[in-house]
Structure formats: C-alpha cells, structure tokens
Amino acid sequence: GLPVLNLLGAAHAAACQGDRSGRDALLGQARAQDPDAEVAVDFTQALLEADAGQWQEARVTLERLHARVPAHVEVSRRLAECY
C-alpha cells in the first residue's frame, strides 16, 4: 500500500476538493496501514475537520488525542481553539 504520508497528503487533497467521504476513507486507510502513526493521522484528521468547519468533530478528535498525548503542545493549542 501507499506510505502513510502519501495517504495523509491524499486525504488533504480530497478535503480541499470538498470530498469529506474520500478524506475520511483515506484517513482510515492510513490508520489501518500503520497503527504506530495513529497520533499523526488523528492530528491530521482534526486539522482537516477544523478546516471544513466541523468544529465539534475536530474537538472530539483532539480530546481523544489529548488523552493519549497530554504533553503535546500543538494538540492542546488546537483544542483550546475549538472552544
């Protein structure tokens, strides 16, 4: 399969085209392909959700991330932006 970075780039491209289902499918592929990249995939998901105006979804994703990596400064900063 494609490397996770390529899948994240493709998810970003799908999001830029307004293809939320394509974005979500590509994020799912990235998550399934490399479970060790879950933080990067979830962070990308949260950013793309926020960019699409899906603030509640972004907040849920960021809260899940914050529970896993509470010292991640950028996750904390982005989470604060959702409120």
Short mmCIF file of N, CA and C in Angstrom, two decimals, residues 18-71:
data_model
loop_
_atom_site.label_atom_id
_atom_site.label_comp_id
_atom_site.label_asym_id
_atom_site.label_seq_id
_atom_site.Cartn_x
_atom_site.Cartn_y
_atom_site.Cartn_z
N GLY A 18 -13.45 19.25 -1.19
CA GLY A 18 -14.75 19.13 -0.55
C GLY A 18 -15.27 17.70 -0.44
N ASP A 19 -14.38 16.74 -0.64
CA ASP A 19 -14.76 15.32 -0.62
C ASP A 19 -14.53 14.75 0.78
N ARG A 20 -15.50 14.98 1.67
CA ARG A 20 -15.34 14.53 3.06
C ARG A 20 -15.30 13.01 3.17
N SER A 21 -16.11 12.31 2.39
CA SER A 21 -16.11 10.85 2.49
C SER A 21 -14.79 10.29 1.98
N GLY A 22 -14.24 10.88 0.92
CA GLY A 22 -12.93 10.46 0.42
C GLY A 22 -11.84 10.75 1.43
N ARG A 23 -11.91 11.92 2.05
CA ARG A 23 -10.96 12.30 3.10
C ARG A 23 -10.98 11.28 4.22
N ASP A 24 -12.18 10.96 4.69
CA ASP A 24 -12.31 10.04 5.81
C ASP A 24 -11.85 8.63 5.45
N ALA A 25 -12.13 8.20 4.22
CA ALA A 25 -11.69 6.87 3.77
C ALA A 25 -10.18 6.79 3.73
N LEU A 26 -9.54 7.84 3.23
CA LEU A 26 -8.07 7.85 3.15
C LEU A 26 -7.45 7.89 4.55
N LEU A 27 -8.04 8.65 5.45
CA LEU A 27 -7.55 8.68 6.84
C LEU A 27 -7.69 7.30 7.47
N GLY A 28 -8.79 6.63 7.18
CA GLY A 28 -8.99 5.28 7.69
C GLY A 28 -7.96 4.30 7.15
N GLN A 29 -7.63 4.45 5.87
CA GLN A 29 -6.60 3.59 5.28
C GLN A 29 -5.26 3.84 5.96
N ALA A 30 -4.93 5.12 6.19
CA ALA A 30 -3.65 5.45 6.83
C ALA A 30 -3.60 4.87 8.24
N ARG A 31 -4.70 4.98 8.98
CA ARG A 31 -4.76 4.47 10.35
C ARG A 31 -4.61 2.95 10.36
N ALA A 32 -5.24 2.26 9.42
CA ALA A 32 -5.18 0.80 9.35
C ALA A 32 -3.80 0.32 8.91
N GLN A 33 -3.17 1.08 8.02
CA GLN A 33 -1.88 0.65 7.48
C GLN A 33 -0.76 0.72 8.51
N ASP A 34 -0.79 1.75 9.37
CA ASP A 34 0.30 1.91 10.34
C ASP A 34 -0.27 2.39 11.67
N PRO A 35 -0.64 1.46 12.55
CA PRO A 35 -1.18 1.85 13.85
C PRO A 35 -0.23 2.74 14.67
N ASP A 36 1.08 2.64 14.41
CA ASP A 36 2.04 3.48 15.12
C ASP A 36 1.94 4.95 14.72
N ALA A 37 1.29 5.22 13.60
CA ALA A 37 1.14 6.59 13.11
C ALA A 37 -0.20 7.19 13.54
N GLU A 38 -0.87 6.57 14.48
CA GLU A 38 -2.22 6.99 14.86
C GLU A 38 -2.27 8.45 15.33
N VAL A 39 -1.27 8.89 16.08
CA VAL A 39 -1.27 10.28 16.55
C VAL A 39 -1.20 11.24 15.36
N ALA A 40 -0.33 10.95 14.40
CA ALA A 40 -0.21 11.81 13.22
C ALA A 40 -1.50 11.78 12.40
N VAL A 41 -2.10 10.63 12.26
CA VAL A 41 -3.34 10.51 11.49
C VAL A 41 -4.46 11.27 12.20
N ASP A 42 -4.59 11.08 13.50
CA ASP A 42 -5.65 11.77 14.25
C ASP A 42 -5.45 13.28 14.23
N PHE A 43 -4.21 13.73 14.34
CA PHE A 43 -3.94 15.17 14.32
C PHE A 43 -4.31 15.74 12.95
N THR A 44 -3.92 15.04 11.90
CA THR A 44 -4.29 15.47 10.55
C THR A 44 -5.80 15.50 10.39
N GLN A 45 -6.47 14.47 10.91
CA GLN A 45 -7.93 14.42 10.84
C GLN A 45 -8.53 15.64 11.52
N ALA A 46 -8.04 15.97 12.71
CA ALA A 46 -8.58 17.12 13.44
C ALA A 46 -8.37 18.42 12.67
N LEU A 47 -7.21 18.59 12.07
CA LEU A 47 -6.95 19.81 11.30
C LEU A 47 -7.87 19.91 10.10
N LEU A 48 -8.07 18.79 9.41
CA LEU A 48 -8.94 18.80 8.24
C LEU A 48 -10.40 19.01 8.63
N GLU A 49 -10.81 18.45 9.76
CA GLU A 49 -12.17 18.68 10.25
C GLU A 49 -12.37 20.16 10.58
N ALA A 50 -11.40 20.76 11.26
CA ALA A 50 -11.50 22.18 11.60
C ALA A 50 -11.53 23.04 10.34
N ASP A 51 -10.67 22.71 9.37
CA ASP A 51 -10.65 23.47 8.12
C ASP A 51 -11.99 23.40 7.40
N ALA A 52 -12.71 22.30 7.58
CA ALA A 52 -14.01 22.11 6.93
C ALA A 52 -15.15 22.70 7.77
N GLY A 53 -14.81 23.34 8.89
CA GLY A 53 -15.84 23.91 9.75
C GLY A 53 -16.53 22.89 10.63
N GLN A 54 -15.98 21.69 10.72
CA GLN A 54 -16.54 20.62 11.56
C GLN A 54 -15.92 20.72 12.95
N TRP A 55 -16.26 21.79 13.66
CA TRP A 55 -15.61 22.07 14.94
C TRP A 55 -15.91 21.03 16.01
N GLN A 56 -17.13 20.53 16.06
CA GLN A 56 -17.45 19.53 17.07
C GLN A 56 -16.66 18.25 16.82
N GLU A 57 -16.58 17.82 15.56
CA GLU A 57 -15.81 16.62 15.22
C GLU A 57 -14.33 16.83 15.54
N ALA A 58 -13.82 18.02 15.21
CA ALA A 58 -12.41 18.32 15.49
C ALA A 58 -12.15 18.28 16.99
N ARG A 59 -13.08 18.82 17.78
CA ARG A 59 -12.91 18.84 19.23
C ARG A 59 -12.87 17.41 19.79
N VAL A 60 -13.77 16.55 19.30
CA VAL A 60 -13.79 15.16 19.75
C VAL A 60 -12.48 14.46 19.40
N THR A 61 -12.00 14.67 18.19
CA THR A 61 -10.74 14.06 17.76
C THR A 61 -9.58 14.57 18.61
N LEU A 62 -9.55 15.88 18.85
CA LEU A 62 -8.47 16.46 19.65
C LEU A 62 -8.55 16.03 21.11
N GLU A 63 -9.75 15.88 21.65
CA GLU A 63 -9.87 15.39 23.03
C GLU A 63 -9.34 13.96 23.14
N ARG A 64 -9.63 13.14 22.14
CA ARG A 64 -9.10 11.77 22.13
C ARG A 64 -7.57 11.80 22.07
N LEU A 65 -7.03 12.67 21.23
CA LEU A 65 -5.58 12.81 21.13
C LEU A 65 -4.97 13.32 22.43
N HIS A 66 -5.61 14.33 23.02
CA HIS A 66 -5.08 14.92 24.25
C HIS A 66 -5.03 13.90 25.38
N ALA A 67 -6.00 13.00 25.41
CA ALA A 67 -6.00 11.94 26.43
C ALA A 67 -4.80 11.01 26.23
N ARG A 68 -4.39 10.83 24.97
CA ARG A 68 -3.28 9.93 24.66
C ARG A 68 -1.92 10.60 24.79
N VAL A 69 -1.85 11.87 24.39
CA VAL A 69 -0.57 12.60 24.43
C VAL A 69 -0.80 13.98 25.08
N PRO A 70 -1.03 13.99 26.42
CA PRO A 70 -1.39 15.24 27.10
C PRO A 70 -0.32 16.32 27.05
N ALA A 71 0.93 15.95 26.82
CA ALA A 71 2.00 16.95 26.80
C ALA A 71 2.23 17.54 25.40
#
